[in-house]
PDB file of C-alpha atoms in Angstrom:
ATOM      1  CA  SER L1131      12.267 -11.823  26.061  1.00 67.00           C
ATOM      2  CA  THR L1132      11.361  -9.964  22.520  1.00 78.00           C
ATOM      3  CA  THR L1133       9.714  -6.426  22.441  1.00 79.00           C
ATOM      4  CA  HIS L1134       7.923  -5.641  19.541  1.00 80.00           C
ATOM      5  CA  THR L1135       6.649  -2.428  18.980  1.00 84.00           C
ATOM      6  CA  LEU L1136       3.870  -0.744  17.157  1.00 88.00           C
ATOM      7  CA  ARG L1137       3.095   2.958  16.741  1.00 92.00           C
ATOM      8  CA  LEU L1138       0.023   4.605  15.561  1.00 94.00           C
ATOM      9  CA  LEU L1139      -0.285   8.432  13.778  1.00 97.00           C
ATOM     10  CA  VAL L1140      -3.512   9.397  14.020  1.00 97.00           C
ATOM     11  CA  THR L1141      -4.580  12.581  12.925  1.00 97.00           C
ATOM     12  CA  SER L1142      -8.004  14.659  13.061  1.00 95.00           C
ATOM     13  CA  ASP L1143     -10.211  17.563  12.128  1.00 95.00           C
ATOM     14  CA  ILE L1144      -7.421  18.536   9.318  1.00 96.00           C
ATOM     15  CA  HIS L1145     -10.719  20.364   7.200  1.00 95.00           C
ATOM     16  CA  GLY L1146      -8.683  19.978   3.647  1.00 95.00           C
ATOM     17  CA  TRP L1147      -6.174  22.627   5.068  1.00 95.00           C
ATOM     18  CA  PHE L1148      -3.086  22.048   2.706  1.00 95.00           C
ATOM     19  CA  THR L1149      -1.264  24.869   3.996  1.00 92.00           C
ATOM     20  CA  ASN L1150      -2.508  28.049   5.974  1.00 88.00           C
ATOM     21  CA  GLN L1151       0.698  29.923   5.222  1.00 83.00           C
ATOM     22  CA  VAL L1152      -0.792  32.482   2.895  1.00 81.00           C
ATOM     23  CA  MET L1153      -4.230  33.394   4.286  1.00 80.00           C
ATOM     24  CA  TYR L1154      -2.546  33.956   7.854  1.00 84.00           C
ATOM     25  CA  PRO L1155       1.152  34.546   7.324  1.00 82.00           C
ATOM     26  CA  ARG L1156       1.899  35.612  11.318  1.00 86.00           C
ATOM     27  CA  ARG L1157       0.207  32.063  12.465  1.00 87.00           C
ATOM     28  CA  LYS L1158       1.241  29.326  13.378  1.00 88.00           C
ATOM     29  CA  SER L1159       1.498  26.876  10.593  1.00 87.00           C
ATOM     30  CA  THR L1160      -0.827  24.372  10.362  1.00 89.00           C
ATOM     31  CA  GLY L1161      -2.087  21.859   7.537  1.00 94.00           C
ATOM     32  CA  LEU L1162      -1.038  18.289   5.976  1.00 97.00           C
ATOM     33  CA  PHE L1163       1.772  19.733   4.257  1.00 96.00           C
ATOM     34  CA  HIS L1164       3.601  21.084   7.540  1.00 95.00           C
ATOM     35  CA  ILE L1165       3.516  17.444   8.914  1.00 96.00           C
ATOM     36  CA  ALA L1166       3.880  15.262   5.999  1.00 97.00           C
ATOM     37  CA  ASP L1167       7.866  15.710   6.135  1.00 96.00           C
ATOM     38  CA  TYR L1168       7.347  13.854   9.579  1.00 96.00           C
ATOM     39  CA  ILE L1169       4.990  11.326   8.981  1.00 97.00           C
ATOM     40  CA  LYS L1170       7.461  10.150   5.837  1.00 97.00           C
ATOM     41  CA  GLN L1171      10.028  10.076   8.191  1.00 97.00           C
ATOM     42  CA  ILE L1172       8.321   8.163  11.007  1.00 97.00           C
ATOM     43  CA  LYS L1173       7.139   5.716   7.862  1.00 95.00           C
ATOM     44  CA  THR L1174      10.700   5.350   6.177  1.00 94.00           C
ATOM     45  CA  THR L1175      12.263   4.467   9.431  1.00 95.00           C
ATOM     46  CA  GLN L1176      10.323   2.458  11.757  1.00 92.00           C
ATOM     47  CA  LYS L1177       8.614  -0.794  11.150  1.00 88.00           C
ATOM     48  CA  ASN L1178       4.857  -0.974  11.843  1.00 90.00           C
ATOM     49  CA  VAL L1179       3.475   1.957  11.664  1.00 94.00           C
ATOM     50  CA  ILE L1180       0.023   2.509  11.266  1.00 95.00           C
ATOM     51  CA  LEU L1181      -1.326   5.870   9.764  1.00 97.00           C
ATOM     52  CA  LEU L1182      -5.139   6.644  10.575  1.00 97.00           C
ATOM     53  CA  ASP L1183      -7.677   9.594  10.256  1.00 98.00           C
ATOM     54  CA  THR L1184     -10.217  10.261  12.961  1.00 97.00           C
ATOM     55  CA  GLY L1185     -12.807  12.648  10.388  1.00 95.00           C
ATOM     56  CA  ASP L1186     -13.207  15.930   9.276  1.00 94.00           C
ATOM     57  CA  MET L1187     -10.589  15.054   6.805  1.00 95.00           C
ATOM     58  CA  ILE L1188     -11.446  16.785   3.314  1.00 93.00           C
ATOM     59  CA  THR L1189     -13.541  19.646   3.940  1.00 90.00           C
ATOM     60  CA  GLY L1190     -13.626  22.701   5.739  1.00 91.00           C
ATOM     61  CA  SER L1191     -10.418  25.182   4.551  1.00 93.00           C
ATOM     62  CA  PRO L1192     -11.096  27.585   1.284  1.00 92.00           C
ATOM     63  CA  LEU L1193      -8.753  25.435  -1.049  1.00 93.00           C
ATOM     64  CA  SER L1194     -11.232  22.188  -0.043  1.00 93.00           C
ATOM     65  CA  ILE L1195     -14.511  24.454  -0.653  1.00 92.00           C
ATOM     66  CA  TYR L1196     -13.416  25.347  -4.445  1.00 94.00           C
ATOM     67  CA  TYR L1197     -12.584  21.934  -5.275  1.00 94.00           C
ATOM     68  CA  ASN L1198     -15.564  20.387  -3.557  1.00 92.00           C
ATOM     69  CA  HIS L1199     -18.430  23.336  -4.456  1.00 89.00           C
ATOM     70  CA  LEU L1200     -17.170  25.361  -7.098  1.00 92.00           C
ATOM     71  CA  HIS L1201     -15.129  23.360  -9.794  1.00 91.00           C
ATOM     72  CA  PRO L1202     -15.957  19.095  -8.359  1.00 88.00           C
ATOM     73  CA  GLU L1203     -14.403  18.370 -12.145  1.00 90.00           C
ATOM     74  CA  ARG L1204     -11.244  19.152 -11.324  1.00 91.00           C
ATOM     75  CA  LEU L1205     -10.917  16.963  -8.081  1.00 91.00           C
ATOM     76  CA  PRO L1206      -8.135  15.054  -9.700  1.00 92.00           C
ATOM     77  CA  GLU L1207      -6.099  18.351  -9.398  1.00 94.00           C
ATOM     78  CA  ASN L1208      -6.414  19.043  -5.469  1.00 94.00           C
ATOM     79  CA  PRO L1209      -3.138  19.266  -4.001  1.00 95.00           C
ATOM     80  CA  PHE L1210      -4.291  18.495  -0.684  1.00 96.00           C
ATOM     81  CA  PHE L1211      -6.192  15.023  -1.673  1.00 96.00           C
ATOM     82  CA  LYS L1212      -2.820  13.913  -4.015  1.00 96.00           C
ATOM     83  CA  LEU L1213      -0.457  14.618  -0.706  1.00 97.00           C
ATOM     84  CA  LEU L1214      -3.246  12.114   1.049  1.00 96.00           C
ATOM     85  CA  ASN L1215      -2.873   9.560  -0.890  1.00 96.00           C
ATOM     86  CA  ALA L1216       1.027   9.708  -1.240  1.00 97.00           C
ATOM     87  CA  LEU L1217       1.188   9.553   2.480  1.00 97.00           C
ATOM     88  CA  LYS L1218      -0.264   6.171   2.424  1.00 96.00           C
ATOM     89  CA  TYR L1219      -3.077   6.556   5.040  1.00 97.00           C
ATOM     90  CA  ASP L1220      -4.050   3.510   6.474  1.00 96.00           C
ATOM     91  CA  ILE L1221      -7.314   4.233   7.417  1.00 97.00           C
ATOM     92  CA  ILE L1222      -9.664   7.145   7.195  1.00 98.00           C
ATOM     93  CA  VAL L1223     -13.044   7.798   9.382  1.00 97.00           C
ATOM     94  CA  PRO L1224     -15.428   9.976   7.705  1.00 95.00           C
ATOM     95  CA  GLY L1225     -16.667  13.072  10.483  1.00 93.00           C
ATOM     96  CA  ASN L1226     -19.688  14.652  10.239  1.00 89.00           C
ATOM     97  CA  HIS L1227     -18.203  17.507   7.870  1.00 90.00           C
ATOM     98  CA  ASP L1228     -16.793  14.655   5.534  1.00 92.00           C
ATOM     99  CA  LEU L1229     -20.460  13.244   5.060  1.00 91.00           C
ATOM    100  CA  GLU L1230     -21.792  16.415   4.366  1.00 87.00           C
ATOM    101  CA  HIS L1231     -20.201  15.779   0.991  1.00 87.00           C
ATOM    102  CA  TYR L1232     -21.703  11.873   1.196  1.00 89.00           C
ATOM    103  CA  PRO L1233     -22.460  12.096  -2.937  1.00 88.00           C
ATOM    104  CA  LEU L1234     -18.933  13.681  -3.412  1.00 91.00           C
ATOM    105  CA  LEU L1235     -17.280  11.263  -0.936  1.00 92.00           C
ATOM    106  CA  GLU L1236     -18.818   8.082  -2.392  1.00 91.00           C
ATOM    107  CA  GLN L1237     -18.771   9.385  -5.859  1.00 93.00           C
ATOM    108  CA  TYR L1238     -14.612  10.325  -5.730  1.00 95.00           C
ATOM    109  CA  TYR L1239     -13.052  10.595  -2.933  1.00 95.00           C
ATOM    110  CA  ILE L1240     -13.317   6.823  -1.333  1.00 95.00           C
ATOM    111  CA  PRO L1241     -12.468   5.267  -4.826  1.00 95.00           C
ATOM    112  CA  ASN L1242      -9.566   7.453  -5.377  1.00 96.00           C
ATOM    113  CA  SER L1243      -8.369   6.891  -1.638  1.00 95.00           C
ATOM    114  CA  ASN L1244      -5.592   4.449  -0.696  1.00 94.00           C
ATOM    115  CA  ALA L1245      -6.989   4.298   2.398  1.00 96.00           C
ATOM    116  CA  LYS L1246      -9.615   2.353   3.949  1.00 96.00           C
ATOM    117  CA  TRP L1247     -12.653   4.043   5.184  1.00 97.00           C
ATOM    118  CA  LEU L1248     -14.197   2.897   7.863  1.00 98.00           C
ATOM    119  CA  ALA L1249     -17.846   3.742  10.176  1.00 97.00           C
ATOM    120  CA  ALA L1250     -19.056   0.958  11.685  1.00 97.00           C
ATOM    121  CA  ASN L1251     -22.467   2.988  12.508  1.00 95.00           C
ATOM    122  CA  ILE L1252     -23.349   3.837   9.465  1.00 94.00           C
ATOM    123  CA  VAL L1253     -25.915   1.523   7.802  1.00 93.00           C
ATOM    124  CA  THR L1254     -28.489   1.621   5.199  1.00 89.00           C
ATOM    125  CA  ARG L1255     -30.755  -1.191   5.368  1.00 84.00           C
ATOM    126  CA  GLN L1256     -28.764  -2.630   8.408  1.00 81.00           C
ATOM    127  CA  THR L1257     -26.097  -2.952   5.964  1.00 88.00           C
ATOM    128  CA  PRO L1258     -23.177  -0.856   6.807  1.00 90.00           C
ATOM    129  CA  VAL L1259     -22.374   1.992   3.507  1.00 92.00           C
ATOM    130  CA  PHE L1260     -18.564   1.945   4.787  1.00 95.00           C
ATOM    131  CA  HIS L1261     -16.362  -0.307   5.709  1.00 96.00           C
ATOM    132  CA  PRO L1262     -17.112  -1.319   9.624  1.00 97.00           C
ATOM    133  CA  TYR L1263     -13.272  -2.642  10.429  1.00 98.00           C
ATOM    134  CA  GLN L1264      -9.965  -3.697   8.634  1.00 97.00           C
ATOM    135  CA  THR L1265      -7.692  -5.904   9.717  1.00 97.00           C
ATOM    136  CA  ILE L1266      -3.884  -4.984   9.512  1.00 94.00           C
ATOM    137  CA  HIS L1267      -0.891  -7.611  10.433  1.00 92.00           C
ATOM    138  CA  GLN L1268       2.233  -5.959  11.828  1.00 86.00           C
ATOM    139  CA  GLY L1269       4.960  -7.719  12.643  1.00 79.00           C
ATOM    140  CA  LYS L1270       4.006 -10.342  14.356  1.00 82.00           C
ATOM    141  CA  PHE L1271       0.694  -8.583  15.920  1.00 86.00           C
ATOM    142  CA  LYS L1272      -3.153  -9.058  14.243  1.00 93.00           C
ATOM    143  CA  ILE L1273      -4.284  -5.703  14.718  1.00 95.00           C
ATOM    144  CA  VAL L1274      -7.886  -4.997  13.815  1.00 97.00           C
ATOM    145  CA  ILE L1275      -9.261  -1.086  13.847  1.00 97.00           C
ATOM    146  CA  ILE L1276     -13.383  -0.451  14.029  1.00 98.00           C
ATOM    147  CA  GLY L1277     -14.371   2.976  13.128  1.00 97.00           C
ATOM    148  CA  ALA L1278     -17.239   4.802  14.083  1.00 97.00           C
ATOM    149  CA  THR L1279     -18.433   8.435  13.797  1.00 94.00           C
ATOM    150  CA  THR L1280     -20.633  10.940  16.140  1.00 91.00           C
ATOM    151  CA  PRO L1281     -24.854  10.192  15.346  1.00 91.00           C
ATOM    152  CA  GLY L1282     -24.400  14.400  15.988  1.00 88.00           C
ATOM    153  CA  ILE L1283     -24.577  14.879  12.525  1.00 86.00           C
ATOM    154  CA  LEU L1284     -28.070  14.242  13.163  1.00 85.00           C
ATOM    155  CA  MET L1285     -28.662  17.783  14.296  1.00 84.00           C
ATOM    156  CA  TRP L1286     -25.416  19.560  13.582  1.00 83.00           C
ATOM    157  CA  SER L1287     -26.043  19.387   9.336  1.00 78.00           C
ATOM    158  CA  ASN L1288     -28.606  19.049   6.947  1.00 72.00           C
ATOM    159  CA  ILE L1289     -28.996  15.768   6.155  1.00 72.00           C
ATOM    160  CA  SER L1290     -31.554  15.806   3.227  1.00 73.00           C
ATOM    161  CA  PHE L1291     -28.489  14.441   1.139  1.00 71.00           C
ATOM    162  CA  LEU L1292     -27.905  11.549   3.053  1.00 77.00           C
ATOM    163  CA  LYS L1293     -31.167   9.840   2.041  1.00 76.00           C
ATOM    164  CA  ASN L1294     -31.736   6.489   3.498  1.00 81.00           C
ATOM    165  CA  ILE L1295     -29.056   6.247   5.154  1.00 87.00           C
ATOM    166  CA  LYS L1296     -28.802   5.780   8.994  1.00 90.00           C
ATOM    167  CA  ILE L1297     -26.306   6.897  12.244  1.00 92.00           C
ATOM    168  CA  ILE L1298     -27.116   4.164  14.166  1.00 93.00           C
ATOM    169  CA  SER L1299     -26.032   4.610  18.041  1.00 93.00           C
ATOM    170  CA  VAL L1300     -22.240   3.622  18.301  1.00 94.00           C
ATOM    171  CA  LYS L1301     -22.427   1.817  21.300  1.00 94.00           C
ATOM    172  CA  LYS L1302     -25.435  -0.596  18.923  1.00 94.00           C
ATOM    173  CA  ALA L1303     -23.062  -1.086  16.525  1.00 95.00           C
ATOM    174  CA  LEU L1304     -19.768  -1.634  18.745  1.00 96.00           C
ATOM    175  CA  ASN L1305     -21.740  -4.329  20.047  1.00 95.00           C
ATOM    176  CA  LYS L1306     -22.472  -6.205  17.308  1.00 95.00           C
ATOM    177  CA  TRP L1307     -18.994  -5.772  15.625  1.00 97.00           C
ATOM    178  CA  ILE L1308     -16.752  -6.391  18.162  1.00 96.00           C
ATOM    179  CA  LYS L1309     -18.470  -9.793  19.076  1.00 96.00           C
ATOM    180  CA  LYS L1310     -17.573 -10.715  15.453  1.00 96.00           C
ATOM    181  CA  ILE L1311     -14.191  -9.778  14.850  1.00 97.00           C
ATOM    182  CA  ASN L1312     -13.234 -11.662  18.610  1.00 95.00           C
ATOM    183  CA  ARG L1313     -15.343 -14.603  17.382  1.00 96.00           C
ATOM    184  CA  GLU L1314     -13.750 -14.684  13.794  1.00 96.00           C
ATOM    185  CA  ILE L1315     -10.613 -13.138  13.752  1.00 96.00           C
ATOM    186  CA  LYS L1316      -9.218 -13.051  17.859  1.00 95.00           C
ATOM    187  CA  PRO L1317      -6.949  -9.890  16.962  1.00 96.00           C
ATOM    188  CA  ASP L1318      -4.242  -9.279  19.197  1.00 93.00           C
ATOM    189  CA  PHE L1319      -5.609  -5.687  19.896  1.00 93.00           C
ATOM    190  CA  LEU L1320      -9.023  -4.121  18.686  1.00 95.00           C
ATOM    191  CA  ILE L1321      -8.365  -0.244  17.945  1.00 96.00           C
ATOM    192  CA  LEU L1322     -11.725   1.981  17.992  1.00 96.00           C
ATOM    193  CA  ALA L1323     -11.054   5.357  15.577  1.00 96.00           C
ATOM    194  CA  ILE L1324     -14.188   7.626  16.356  1.00 95.00           C
ATOM    195  CA  HIS L1325     -14.964  10.598  15.148  1.00 95.00           C
ATOM    196  CA  GLY L1326     -16.797  12.967  17.972  1.00 87.00           C
ATOM    197  CA  GLY L1327     -18.188  15.653  19.824  1.00 78.00           C
ATOM    198  CA  ILE L1328     -16.297  18.148  21.854  1.00 77.00           C
ATOM    199  CA  ASN L1329     -18.865  19.241  23.953  1.00 79.00           C
ATOM    200  CA  PRO L1330     -20.383  15.824  25.587  1.00 77.00           C
ATOM    201  CA  MET L1331     -22.718  17.116  28.099  1.00 81.00           C
ATOM    202  CA  ARG L1332     -24.842  19.825  26.110  1.00 83.00           C
ATOM    203  CA  ASP L1333     -24.153  17.638  23.217  1.00 83.00           C
ATOM    204  CA  HIS L1334     -25.502  14.704  25.291  1.00 83.00           C
ATOM    205  CA  GLU L1335     -29.014  16.983  26.248  1.00 87.00           C
ATOM    206  CA  ASN L1336     -29.535  18.122  22.940  1.00 87.00           C
ATOM    207  CA  GLY L1337     -29.447  14.966  21.491  1.00 86.00           C
ATOM    208  CA  LYS L1338     -31.792  14.064  23.887  1.00 88.00           C
ATOM    209  CA  LEU L1339     -34.317  16.612  22.802  1.00 89.00           C
ATOM    210  CA  ASN L1340     -33.629  15.518  19.361  1.00 87.00           C
ATOM    211  CA  ARG L1341     -34.687  12.010  20.187  1.00 89.00           C
ATOM    212  CA  ILE L1342     -30.969  10.678  18.141  1.00 88.00           C
ATOM    213  CA  PRO L1343     -28.704   8.064  19.544  1.00 89.00           C
ATOM    214  CA  PRO L1344     -25.905   9.540  22.424  1.00 86.00           C
ATOM    215  CA  VAL L1345     -23.745  11.998  20.209  1.00 85.00           C
ATOM    216  CA  ASN L1346     -20.628  11.035  22.018  1.00 80.00           C
TER     217      ASN L1346
END
């Protein structure tokens, strides 16, 4: 007899863009700054809102290159990351480009984030490097969000910085954690937030050639 509403706001592949207005004045304005007001409006006027990002959040723009490569000691001044925290994301899934900065991710971004970083299939000695999942209670709903990242990074990027970290099959990781989630938590909703590739056929073939788990 009652209707309950759950709203998901999802961003992806922002690549550290705060705004592109100065660099590309004739292009459509893009970047986190230009959707911030919409996100704030939804979160302040509606109930049961979950805000999550599915990867490649912190690196790619000239601004991110400046802070991540040239002056990492000034990361607390990064306006992009300040805005990201101000918007109070619930969940962030690391993308392949985020993992290219894993030491910086581990040392600065994760400890200083309001959001939970989730990835069930990134492990070291079979133990997840990130939280595999997060339980969120919204209204009468018990929701579990589980994160995963494409193993494609193993052929797309220089992975020497990952050291003992492995990116295992998404399917293998999900089989393990979903059984545990259903047994122990019994959620009303289970949401998979995944960062994947955009060329399923080509990446699948390249993945087999490189002997890595399925990319997509």
